[in-house]
Coordinates of C-alpha atoms in Angstrom, one line a residue:
M1 CA 102.7 74.7 115.1
A2 CA 106.3 73.8 114.3
D3 CA 108.1 71.5 116.6
S4 CA 111.5 73.1 115.9
T5 CA 113.2 76.5 115.6
I6 CA 115.9 77.5 113.2
I7 CA 118.8 79.2 114.9
K8 CA 121.2 81.3 112.8
T9 CA 124.7 82.6 113.5
R10 CA 126.8 85.0 111.4
C11 CA 130.2 86.7 112.0
F12 CA 130.8 90.4 111.2
C13 CA 132.5 89.9 107.8
G14 CA 130.0 87.3 106.6
A15 CA 132.6 84.7 105.8
N16 CA 130.9 82.3 108.3
E17 CA 127.1 82.1 108.3
Y18 CA 125.4 78.9 109.6
S19 CA 122.0 77.7 110.7
A20 CA 120.7 74.6 112.5
S21 CA 117.4 73.3 113.7
T22 CA 116.7 72.7 117.4
S23 CA 113.6 71.3 119.0
N24 CA 111.3 73.7 120.8
S25 CA 111.5 71.5 123.9
S26 CA 115.1 72.5 124.3
L27 CA 114.3 76.2 124.4
P28 CA 115.3 78.4 126.0
L29 CA 119.0 77.6 125.5
R30 CA 120.5 77.9 128.9
R31 CA 123.9 79.4 129.5
H32 CA 126.3 80.4 132.2
F33 CA 129.0 83.0 132.1
C34 CA 132.5 81.6 132.7
H35 CA 135.1 83.8 134.4
C36 CA 138.1 81.5 134.4
N37 CA 141.5 82.9 133.6
S38 CA 141.7 80.8 130.4
C39 CA 138.4 82.1 129.0
R40 CA 139.3 85.7 129.8
H41 CA 142.7 85.6 128.2
G42 CA 141.4 83.4 125.3
S43 CA 138.6 85.8 124.5
G44 CA 140.1 89.1 125.7
L45 CA 136.8 89.8 127.6
L46 CA 135.9 89.6 131.2
Q47 CA 133.3 86.9 130.5
Y48 CA 132.8 84.0 128.1
T49 CA 129.7 81.9 127.3
A50 CA 128.3 79.4 124.8
V51 CA 125.0 77.5 124.3
D52 CA 124.0 74.2 122.7
W53 CA 124.5 73.9 118.9
P54 CA 122.6 70.9 117.6
S55 CA 125.0 70.2 114.7
P56 CA 128.7 69.4 114.3
V57 CA 131.2 72.2 113.9
P58 CA 131.1 73.2 110.2
D59 CA 134.0 72.0 108.2
S60 CA 135.2 75.3 106.7
N61 CA 138.5 76.8 105.7
T62 CA 137.1 80.2 106.9
L63 CA 137.3 79.0 110.5
T64 CA 140.5 78.8 112.6
K65 CA 140.7 76.0 115.1
Y66 CA 142.6 76.5 118.4
A67 CA 143.3 73.7 120.9
F68 CA 142.0 75.5 124.0
S69 CA 142.9 72.5 126.2
K70 CA 143.5 68.8 125.8
N71 CA 139.7 68.2 125.9
C72 CA 138.3 71.1 123.9
D73 CA 138.8 73.3 120.8
T74 CA 137.5 76.7 120.0
Y75 CA 136.8 78.1 116.5
F76 CA 136.9 81.7 115.3
C77 CA 136.6 83.5 112.0
S78 CA 139.9 83.6 110.2
T79 CA 139.1 87.1 108.9
C80 CA 137.3 89.2 111.5
G81 CA 138.2 87.1 114.6
A82 CA 134.7 86.5 115.8
H83 CA 134.5 83.6 118.3
M84 CA 131.9 81.1 116.9
F85 CA 132.0 77.6 118.2
W86 CA 133.2 75.5 121.2
H87 CA 133.8 71.8 120.8
T88 CA 134.3 69.6 123.9
H89 CA 135.7 66.0 123.2
H90 CA 135.7 64.6 126.8
P91 CA 134.0 63.4 128.8
T92 CA 131.2 63.8 126.3
D93 CA 131.2 65.1 122.8
Y94 CA 129.5 68.5 122.9
V95 CA 129.3 71.5 120.4
A96 CA 128.3 75.0 121.5
V97 CA 127.8 78.3 119.7
V98 CA 128.9 81.6 121.0
P99 CA 125.6 83.5 121.5
G100 CA 126.5 87.1 120.6
L101 CA 126.2 86.2 116.9
L102 CA 122.8 84.6 117.1
E103 CA 119.7 86.1 115.5
N104 CA 116.7 86.8 117.7
P105 CA 118.5 86.0 120.9
D106 CA 115.9 87.3 123.3
S107 CA 113.4 84.6 122.2
I108 CA 115.8 81.6 122.6
L109 CA 118.3 82.4 125.4
D110 CA 118.3 82.3 129.2
I111 CA 121.0 82.9 131.8
T112 CA 121.5 80.6 134.8
S113 CA 124.7 81.3 136.7
H114 CA 128.3 82.5 136.8
I115 CA 131.1 79.9 137.1
F116 CA 134.8 80.0 138.0
V117 CA 134.3 83.4 139.7
G118 CA 137.1 82.5 142.1
D119 CA 139.6 83.1 139.3
T120 CA 138.6 86.8 139.1
I121 CA 139.8 87.6 142.7
D122 CA 137.5 90.7 142.7
G123 CA 134.3 89.2 141.3
G124 CA 134.9 90.6 137.8
F125 CA 131.9 90.8 135.4
S126 CA 129.7 88.8 137.8
D127 CA 129.3 91.8 140.0
W128 CA 127.8 93.7 137.1
L129 CA 125.2 91.0 136.3
A130 CA 124.1 89.8 139.8
S131 CA 120.6 88.9 138.7
F132 CA 118.5 88.2 135.6
E133 CA 114.9 89.1 135.3
G134 CA 114.5 89.1 139.1
R135 CA 116.4 85.9 139.7
P136 CA 119.7 86.1 141.5
L137 CA 122.5 84.4 139.6
P138 CA 124.6 82.0 141.7
K139 CA 128.3 82.7 141.7
W140 CA 130.1 79.4 141.7
E141 CA 133.7 79.5 142.9
A142 CA 134.6 76.9 140.2
E143 CA 132.4 74.3 138.4
E144 CA 128.7 74.6 138.6
E145 CA 127.0 72.4 141.3
T146 CA 130.3 70.9 142.5
S147 CA 132.0 74.0 144.0
K148 CA 130.8 76.4 146.7
V149 CA 128.6 79.4 146.0
L150 CA 130.3 82.7 146.7
A151 CA 128.5 85.4 148.7
S152 CA 127.1 88.5 147.0
G153 CA 129.8 91.2 147.0
W154 CA 132.6 88.5 147.5
N155 CA 136.1 89.9 147.0
G156 CA 139.0 87.5 147.4
S157 CA 141.6 90.2 147.8
E158 CA 139.9 92.3 150.6
G159 CA 141.7 95.3 149.2
Q160 CA 145.2 94.1 149.8
D161 CA 146.0 93.4 146.1
L162 CA 144.5 96.7 145.1
A163 CA 147.3 98.4 146.9
Q164 CA 149.7 96.2 144.8
D165 CA 147.9 97.5 141.7
L166 CA 148.4 101.1 142.8
A167 CA 152.1 100.4 143.5
Q168 CA 152.8 99.0 140.0
D169 CA 154.3 101.1 137.2
T170 CA 153.6 98.6 134.5
L171 CA 150.8 96.0 133.9
R172 CA 151.2 92.9 131.9
A173 CA 148.6 92.1 129.2
H174 CA 148.6 88.8 127.2
C175 CA 146.3 86.4 125.2
K176 CA 145.9 82.8 126.2
C177 CA 148.5 81.4 123.8
G178 CA 151.1 84.1 124.6
G179 CA 151.4 85.1 121.0
V180 CA 150.4 88.7 122.0
D181 CA 152.2 89.8 125.2
F182 CA 152.9 93.4 126.1
L183 CA 153.1 95.9 129.0
I184 CA 151.0 98.9 129.8
K185 CA 152.6 101.9 131.5
R186 CA 150.8 104.3 133.8
P187 CA 149.1 107.3 132.1
R188 CA 151.8 109.5 133.5
E189 CA 155.3 109.2 134.7
P190 CA 155.6 108.9 138.6
E191 CA 156.7 112.5 138.9
E192 CA 153.6 113.6 137.0
A193 CA 151.1 111.4 138.7
D194 CA 149.6 114.1 140.9
K195 CA 149.3 116.6 138.0
P196 CA 145.8 118.1 137.5
L197 CA 143.6 116.3 135.0
D198 CA 143.5 117.8 131.6
P199 CA 139.9 117.6 130.0
K200 CA 141.6 116.9 126.6
E201 CA 143.2 113.8 128.1
W202 CA 139.8 112.1 128.6
W203 CA 141.4 108.7 129.0
V204 CA 143.2 109.7 132.2
R205 CA 141.3 109.3 135.4
S206 CA 141.9 110.0 139.0
K207 CA 144.9 108.5 140.7
N208 CA 146.8 107.8 137.5
R209 CA 144.3 105.3 136.0
Y210 CA 142.8 104.8 132.6
L211 CA 139.2 105.1 131.6
A212 CA 137.5 101.7 130.9
S213 CA 134.0 100.9 129.7
N214 CA 131.6 98.2 128.4
C215 CA 130.6 98.5 124.8
A216 CA 127.4 97.0 123.3
C217 CA 127.8 98.2 119.7
N218 CA 127.1 95.8 116.8
S219 CA 130.6 95.9 115.5
C220 CA 132.2 94.9 118.8
R221 CA 129.6 92.2 119.3
L222 CA 130.0 90.7 115.8
T223 CA 133.8 90.8 115.8
S224 CA 134.1 89.2 119.3
G225 CA 131.1 86.9 119.5
L226 CA 130.0 88.3 122.9
E227 CA 127.3 90.8 123.6
L228 CA 129.4 93.1 125.8
V229 CA 133.1 94.0 125.2
Q230 CA 135.3 95.7 127.8
W231 CA 137.8 98.2 126.6
A232 CA 140.5 100.2 128.4
Y233 CA 141.6 103.4 126.6
V234 CA 145.4 103.7 126.5
P235 CA 147.6 106.1 124.5
T236 CA 149.8 104.0 122.1
P237 CA 153.1 105.5 123.6
R238 CA 152.1 103.9 126.9
L239 CA 152.3 100.3 125.4
A240 CA 155.7 98.6 125.6
N241 CA 157.3 95.2 125.0
A242 CA 158.8 93.1 127.7
S243 CA 162.1 95.1 127.6
G244 CA 160.2 98.3 128.0
E245 CA 160.6 99.6 124.5
R246 CA 157.6 101.0 122.6
Y247 CA 155.2 98.3 121.3
Q248 CA 155.4 97.9 117.5
F249 CA 152.2 95.9 116.7
N250 CA 154.2 93.5 114.6
C251 CA 154.2 90.3 116.6
S252 CA 153.7 87.1 114.5
T253 CA 150.2 86.2 115.8
L254 CA 148.6 89.7 115.8
K255 CA 146.1 90.0 112.9
S256 CA 144.3 93.1 111.8
F257 CA 140.8 93.6 110.2
K258 CA 139.2 96.8 109.1
S259 CA 135.7 96.8 110.3
S260 CA 135.0 100.2 108.7
E261 CA 136.9 102.7 106.6
N262 CA 138.4 104.4 109.7
V263 CA 138.5 101.5 112.2
T264 CA 141.1 98.7 112.5
R265 CA 140.5 95.8 114.9
Y266 CA 143.2 93.3 116.1
H267 CA 142.9 89.8 117.3
C268 CA 145.4 86.9 117.9
G269 CA 145.5 84.8 114.8
R270 CA 146.4 81.7 116.9
C271 CA 143.9 81.7 119.9
G272 CA 141.4 84.3 118.6
A273 CA 141.5 86.6 121.6
T274 CA 140.3 90.2 120.9
I275 CA 143.2 92.5 121.4
F276 CA 142.9 96.1 120.1
Y277 CA 140.5 98.6 118.6
W278 CA 142.0 101.6 116.8
S279 CA 140.3 104.5 115.0
D280 CA 142.0 107.2 112.9
S281 CA 139.6 109.7 114.5
R282 CA 141.7 109.5 117.6
P283 CA 145.0 108.0 116.5
Q284 CA 146.9 108.7 119.7
V285 CA 144.6 106.3 121.8
I286 CA 144.0 102.6 121.3
D287 CA 141.4 100.5 123.0
V288 CA 142.9 97.5 124.8
A289 CA 140.7 94.4 125.5
A290 CA 140.4 94.4 129.3
G291 CA 140.3 90.6 129.6
L292 CA 144.0 90.5 128.7
L293 CA 145.1 92.3 131.8
E294 CA 147.0 90.5 134.6
A295 CA 146.4 92.7 137.6
P296 CA 147.0 91.6 141.2
S297 CA 143.7 93.0 142.4
G298 CA 141.7 90.9 139.9
A299 CA 139.9 90.9 136.6
R300 CA 138.6 94.5 136.8
A301 CA 142.1 95.8 137.5
E302 CA 140.7 98.7 139.6
G303 CA 144.1 100.0 140.5
W304 CA 144.7 100.6 136.8
L305 CA 141.2 101.2 135.4
D306 CA 138.3 103.6 136.3
W307 CA 135.2 101.9 135.1
R308 CA 132.5 104.0 133.4
M309 CA 129.0 103.5 134.8
K310 CA 127.4 103.9 131.4
I311 CA 127.3 101.4 128.5
S312 CA 128.6 102.6 125.2
Y313 CA 126.3 102.3 122.3
E314 CA 123.6 100.5 124.2
G315 CA 121.1 101.6 121.5
D316 CA 122.8 99.0 119.2
A317 CA 122.1 96.1 121.5
T318 CA 120.0 93.2 120.0
H319 CA 120.1 91.2 123.3
G320 CA 117.6 93.5 125.1
R321 CA 116.9 91.2 128.1
L322 CA 120.6 90.8 128.9
L323 CA 121.3 94.5 128.4
K324 CA 118.5 95.5 130.8
A325 CA 119.8 93.2 133.5
F326 CA 123.4 94.2 133.0
K327 CA 122.5 97.9 133.0
E328 CA 120.6 97.5 136.3
G329 CA 123.5 95.5 137.8
L330 CA 126.1 98.0 136.7
E331 CA 124.2 100.9 138.3
D332 CA 123.7 98.9 141.5
W333 CA 127.4 98.0 141.6
G334 CA 128.3 101.7 141.2
K335 CA 126.1 102.6 144.1
R336 CA 127.4 99.8 146.3
N337 CA 130.9 100.8 145.6
G338 CA 130.2 104.4 146.4
K339 CA 131.7 106.0 149.4
T340 CA 128.8 105.3 151.8
Y341 CA 128.7 101.5 151.1
R342 CA 132.5 101.2 151.2
V343 CA 132.6 102.9 154.6
L344 CA 129.9 100.7 156.0
R345 CA 131.7 97.5 154.9
S346 CA 135.2 98.6 155.6
P347 CA 137.4 97.3 158.5
T348 CA 138.9 100.0 160.6
F349 CA 142.4 101.5 161.1
R350 CA 143.8 103.5 163.9
F351 CA 145.9 106.7 163.5
F352 CA 147.7 108.2 166.5
V353 CA 148.1 111.9 165.6
G354 CA 149.8 114.9 167.1
K355 CA 152.2 115.1 170.0
D356 CA 149.6 113.8 172.3
R357 CA 149.1 110.7 170.0
T358 CA 145.3 111.1 170.0
C359 CA 143.8 107.9 168.6
L360 CA 141.5 108.5 165.6
T361 CA 139.8 105.4 164.1
V362 CA 138.8 105.5 160.4
P363 CA 137.6 103.0 157.8
K364 CA 140.4 101.5 155.8
C365 CA 138.8 102.6 152.6
L366 CA 138.9 106.3 153.6
A367 CA 141.8 107.3 151.3
K368 CA 140.8 105.1 148.3
D369 CA 141.0 107.3 145.2
L370 CA 142.3 110.2 147.3
S371 CA 145.8 109.4 148.5
D372 CA 147.9 106.5 147.3
P373 CA 150.4 106.8 150.2
L374 CA 147.7 106.8 152.9
H375 CA 145.7 104.0 151.2
A376 CA 148.8 101.8 150.9
M377 CA 149.6 102.6 154.6
M378 CA 146.3 101.2 155.6
N379 CA 145.9 98.3 153.1
N380 CA 149.2 97.2 151.7
E381 CA 150.2 94.1 153.7
H382 CA 153.8 94.7 152.7
M383 CA 153.8 97.7 155.0
E384 CA 154.2 97.3 158.8
E385 CA 151.4 99.8 159.5
A386 CA 148.8 97.8 157.4
R387 CA 149.8 94.6 159.1
E388 CA 149.4 96.1 162.6
G389 CA 146.3 98.1 161.7
R390 CA 147.8 101.3 163.2
A391 CA 150.1 104.2 162.2
N392 CA 151.7 107.1 164.0
L393 CA 151.4 110.6 162.5
E394 CA 153.0 112.7 165.3
D395 CA 153.9 115.5 162.9
V396 CA 150.2 116.0 161.9
E397 CA 148.0 118.0 164.3
E398 CA 144.7 116.4 165.3
S399 CA 142.7 119.3 163.7
T400 CA 144.5 118.9 160.4
F401 CA 143.8 115.1 160.2
V402 CA 140.1 115.7 161.2
G403 CA 139.9 118.3 158.3
F404 CA 141.3 115.7 155.9
C405 CA 138.7 113.1 157.1
E406 CA 135.9 115.7 156.6
F407 CA 137.2 116.4 153.1
A408 CA 137.3 112.6 152.3
Y409 CA 133.6 112.3 153.3
T410 CA 132.1 115.6 152.0
G411 CA 134.5 117.1 149.4
D412 CA 135.2 120.1 151.7
Y413 CA 136.5 120.7 155.2
R414 CA 135.3 123.0 157.9
S415 CA 137.9 125.5 159.2
R416 CA 138.8 124.7 162.8
M417 CA 138.7 128.5 163.3
K418 CA 135.9 130.8 162.0
D419 CA 136.6 132.3 158.6
P420 CA 136.5 136.1 158.5
K421 CA 133.4 137.4 156.8
P422 CA 133.2 140.2 154.3
E423 CA 131.9 143.5 155.5
V424 CA 128.7 143.3 153.5
Q425 CA 126.7 140.4 155.0
S426 CA 123.5 138.7 153.8
N427 CA 120.6 138.4 156.2
N428 CA 120.5 134.8 155.2
D429 CA 123.0 132.6 157.1
A430 CA 122.9 129.8 154.6
P431 CA 125.0 130.1 151.4
S432 CA 123.0 130.9 148.3
E433 CA 122.9 128.5 145.4
E434 CA 125.4 130.7 143.5
D435 CA 127.8 130.4 146.4
V436 CA 128.0 126.6 146.3
V437 CA 130.1 124.9 143.7
P438 CA 128.0 122.0 142.2
E439 CA 129.2 118.5 142.5
K440 CA 130.9 117.0 139.5
A441 CA 128.4 115.9 136.9
A442 CA 127.7 112.2 137.1
A443 CA 127.4 111.6 133.4
E444 CA 130.6 111.5 131.3
E445 CA 131.0 112.0 127.6
E446 CA 131.2 109.0 125.2
P447 CA 134.9 108.0 125.0
M448 CA 134.5 107.3 121.3
A449 CA 134.0 111.0 120.7
A450 CA 135.4 112.6 123.7
E451 CA 134.7 116.3 124.3
P452 CA 136.2 118.5 126.9
E453 CA 134.2 118.7 130.1
P454 CA 132.4 122.0 130.8
A455 CA 134.6 124.6 132.5
P456 CA 134.1 124.6 136.3
E457 CA 132.4 127.4 138.0
P458 CA 134.6 129.8 140.0
A459 CA 135.5 128.5 143.5
F460 CA 134.3 131.6 145.2
D461 CA 131.5 134.0 144.2
V462 CA 132.2 136.7 146.9
P463 CA 131.7 140.3 145.9
I464 CA 135.3 141.1 146.4
E465 CA 134.9 144.8 145.6
D466 CA 132.9 145.1 148.8
T467 CA 135.6 143.5 151.0
W468 CA 138.3 146.2 150.8
G469 CA 136.7 149.0 152.7
G470 CA 138.7 150.7 155.4
W471 CA 142.1 149.3 154.4
G472 CA 143.4 152.6 153.0
H473 CA 144.7 151.3 149.7
N474 CA 141.6 150.4 147.8
K475 CA 140.2 153.8 147.1
K476 CA 139.4 154.4 143.4
A477 CA 141.9 156.5 141.7
K478 CA 140.7 159.9 140.7
K479 CA 140.1 160.5 137.1
G480 CA 143.5 160.8 135.4
Q481 CA 145.4 159.6 138.5
K482 CA 147.5 156.5 138.1
K483 CA 147.1 153.5 140.4
S484 CA 149.9 152.9 142.9
N485 CA 152.0 149.7 142.8
T486 CA 150.2 148.4 145.8
E487 CA 146.8 148.9 144.1
H488 CA 148.1 146.9 141.1
L489 CA 149.3 144.2 143.4
W490 CA 145.8 143.9 145.0
D491 CA 144.1 143.9 141.6
D492 CA 146.4 141.0 140.6
F493 CA 145.7 139.2 143.9
K494 CA 142.0 139.3 143.4
L495 CA 142.3 137.6 140.1
L496 CA 144.3 134.6 141.3
T497 CA 142.8 131.2 140.4
F498 CA 143.9 127.7 141.3
D499 CA 143.5 124.9 138.8
D500 CA 140.1 125.5 137.3
S501 CA 139.9 121.8 136.3
V502 CA 139.4 120.7 139.9
R503 CA 135.7 120.5 140.9
T504 CA 135.2 120.4 144.6
N505 CA 132.2 121.0 147.0
E506 CA 133.7 123.9 148.9
Q507 CA 131.3 126.4 150.6
P508 CA 132.7 129.8 151.6
A509 CA 132.3 131.0 155.1
L510 CA 131.4 127.7 156.7
N511 CA 130.6 128.0 160.4
S512 CA 133.3 126.5 162.7
D513 CA 133.1 124.8 166.0
P514 CA 132.3 127.6 168.5
S515 CA 134.6 126.0 171.1
I516 CA 137.6 126.7 169.0
S517 CA 139.5 130.0 168.8
H518 CA 138.0 132.5 166.3
T519 CA 141.2 134.5 165.7
P520 CA 140.8 135.5 162.0
T521 CA 144.5 135.0 161.1
A522 CA 144.5 131.5 162.8
S523 CA 142.3 130.4 159.9
L524 CA 145.0 131.3 157.5
L525 CA 147.5 129.1 159.3
Y526 CA 145.0 126.2 159.4
H527 CA 144.5 126.3 155.6
A528 CA 148.3 126.4 155.1
K529 CA 148.6 123.3 157.3
M530 CA 145.9 121.6 155.3
Y531 CA 147.9 122.4 152.1
V532 CA 151.1 120.9 153.5
F533 CA 149.3 117.8 154.6
A534 CA 147.7 117.4 151.1
Q535 CA 151.1 118.0 149.4
K536 CA 152.8 115.3 151.5
Y537 CA 150.2 112.7 150.9
L538 CA 149.6 113.5 147.2
I539 CA 145.9 114.7 147.6
H540 CA 145.7 117.2 144.7
N541 CA 142.1 118.3 145.1
L542 CA 142.6 119.0 148.8
R543 CA 145.7 121.0 148.0
I544 CA 143.8 123.1 145.5
L545 CA 140.9 123.5 148.0
A546 CA 143.2 124.7 150.7
L547 CA 144.7 127.3 148.3
R548 CA 141.2 128.5 147.4
H549 CA 140.1 128.8 151.1
L550 CA 143.3 130.5 152.0
H551 CA 142.9 133.0 149.1
G552 CA 139.3 133.7 150.1
C553 CA 140.2 134.3 153.8
Q554 CA 143.0 136.7 152.8
Q555 CA 140.6 138.7 150.7
N556 CA 138.2 139.0 153.6
L557 CA 140.8 139.9 156.3
A558 CA 141.2 143.5 157.4
L559 CA 144.8 143.2 158.7
T560 CA 145.8 145.3 161.7
K561 CA 149.1 145.8 163.5
R562 CA 148.2 143.4 166.2
D563 CA 147.8 140.6 163.6
T564 CA 151.2 141.0 162.0
G565 CA 152.8 138.4 164.3
D566 CA 150.3 135.8 163.0
I567 CA 151.2 136.6 159.4
L568 CA 154.9 136.2 160.1
E569 CA 154.1 132.9 161.7
I570 CA 152.4 131.8 158.5
L571 CA 155.3 132.9 156.4
E572 CA 157.7 131.0 158.7
F573 CA 155.5 127.9 158.6
T574 CA 155.3 128.0 154.8
Y575 CA 159.0 128.3 154.2
T576 CA 159.8 125.7 156.8
N577 CA 157.4 123.1 155.4
T578 CA 157.7 123.7 151.6
D579 CA 160.5 123.4 149.2
R580 CA 161.1 125.6 146.2
A581 CA 162.5 122.6 144.3
Q582 CA 159.0 121.1 144.2
S583 CA 156.9 123.2 141.8
N584 CA 153.7 122.4 143.6
D585 CA 155.0 123.7 146.9
D586 CA 155.7 127.0 145.2
D587 CA 151.9 127.6 144.9
L588 CA 151.6 128.2 148.6
R589 CA 154.7 130.3 148.7
K590 CA 153.5 132.4 145.8
L591 CA 150.1 133.0 147.4
I592 CA 151.5 133.9 150.9
V593 CA 154.2 136.1 149.5
H594 CA 151.8 138.0 147.2
Y595 CA 149.6 138.7 150.2
A596 CA 152.6 139.8 152.3
V597 CA 153.7 142.2 149.6
C598 CA 150.2 143.7 149.4
E599 CA 150.3 144.3 153.2
A600 CA 153.9 145.4 153.3
K601 CA 153.1 148.8 154.9
I602 CA 151.7 147.1 158.0
L603 CA 154.1 144.1 158.1
K604 CA 157.3 146.2 157.9
R605 CA 156.4 147.8 161.2
D606 CA 156.8 144.5 163.0
P607 CA 160.3 144.3 164.5
D608 CA 160.4 140.5 164.1
L609 CA 160.3 140.8 160.3
R610 CA 164.0 141.5 160.0
G611 CA 165.0 138.4 161.9
L612 CA 162.6 136.3 159.8
L613 CA 164.1 137.6 156.5
E614 CA 167.7 137.0 157.8
E615 CA 166.8 133.4 158.7
Y616 CA 164.9 132.6 155.5
G617 CA 166.9 133.9 152.5
E618 CA 164.5 132.4 150.0
L619 CA 161.6 134.4 151.6
A620 CA 163.6 137.6 151.4
C621 CA 164.4 137.0 147.8
D622 CA 160.7 136.1 146.9
L623 CA 159.4 139.3 148.7
F624 CA 162.0 141.4 146.9
Y625 CA 161.1 140.2 143.4
K626 CA 157.4 140.2 144.0
S627 CA 157.4 143.8 145.2

């Protein structure tokens, strides 16, 4: 039996291929993952690691040497940019090889810990690899053994810096030497931030963030030197130089390498950091190495990036043991950072709502990923409310705020008044499977070959044709008889839809609290108030949900003369609390006006209508043009 093992390393382009003999007694080669700022910006990745190499650094003109610090140098391939060696001069002379390039890694490598996790602020990559083969991996704040071990789930920012992330319009990205330095702009301009997501723009995620993921493909591994590479998907027009002008990809240290006919990769020719991946199959989007980002919230830049919970091209992985542990850790992190775990760990915040200033206590994380203004109010220490842990919302009724909280937890809200039911009722009180909109699919498409998401199911599956009985204007026209204008208006009203790209968990005809008024028209006003709240605090999905509920209630309501005052109240509320200048506000106005025109025969009998039209000229104008 041999006393030694030959270990081999090779970069992607093959310009650097080396081997060395190591004694079997030294196996497995132990490594830790470093998370210091220098390693992240020097590699372009969220983690860096190297293991013992039992020979000197090869003397080759195909390797570029970079003085990483006064005590150590790094070496990377001059052609493809793969990181290969690490040479420490002081206090001892030590050579290490970057392990992503090694052959047969599973048989010779082990993982012991994470170091310099304190630099990440948010835990970075270490949260995704919390254990290895059943062994928890210690997270050292700085040097191994000489610094303190950080607790599982440690986060140095406690959410405060995340609010700073969300408030930023640009994010700096740079390599260690500074040769490559640029800005990233938000996916959308501020005035477009609350615009519905377009499935074709697969790189845009909720709350104006970019999609980001971990890639395990062979090409990324062999051009970086590390087994897992983190990419953020950014449209090229959203990259800028320091003065805000469009980035030109022509800085002096930026080097390119074609890893295939259609793919160009970029690295810094001075320090070797991985910078970009570009494919002509999707020329409008470039992948930015996530380790370059300088976000206040930490290495994962969660105010800018929405991390995908799947590993791209995991089938390519040669480091099977590492990949298995990483995959398990990533899934666990996703669960721990889900809503339930966030709520259980979150400190609380007090809102004093309504004229009576009712105190409602909520977790500080409640509005995360839902409302930037509310999340900042609770977590941004630059705001007085966040510092004091309380805020006054006297213009928001208690029932409206409770509805928002219910939406934040469940994806829907229960009407504080009972929704009117259609005339034809099922004997089964529970909604059928067809009545319930399914939750958003957990799995997402591969970003490398993004496809549009499947079209959402209709928000309501109510047999509308059965809800018009007894109204006097829904009778089928006799053969050869033309429909009246009112009938055409009702037909158009039934076909209204509201942003089909929004997937929510709404369930029609939810039961309400029996202690609250059951006036049918009161439900309409409640949904209108939910809409106005969502509009004010930039909660797009809640705004769409309120429109859908309001539309459904209007379809199911058999209006009578005694209800006209309530409808006029809703019209007045809508035109008092919305602004035609804001296009989104027009959605509520259009819906309410369309309904009012359909019910014009009944509404015009109310003597208060004239005064309302005289006071609100825009309402009179909208009713005139709609009719």
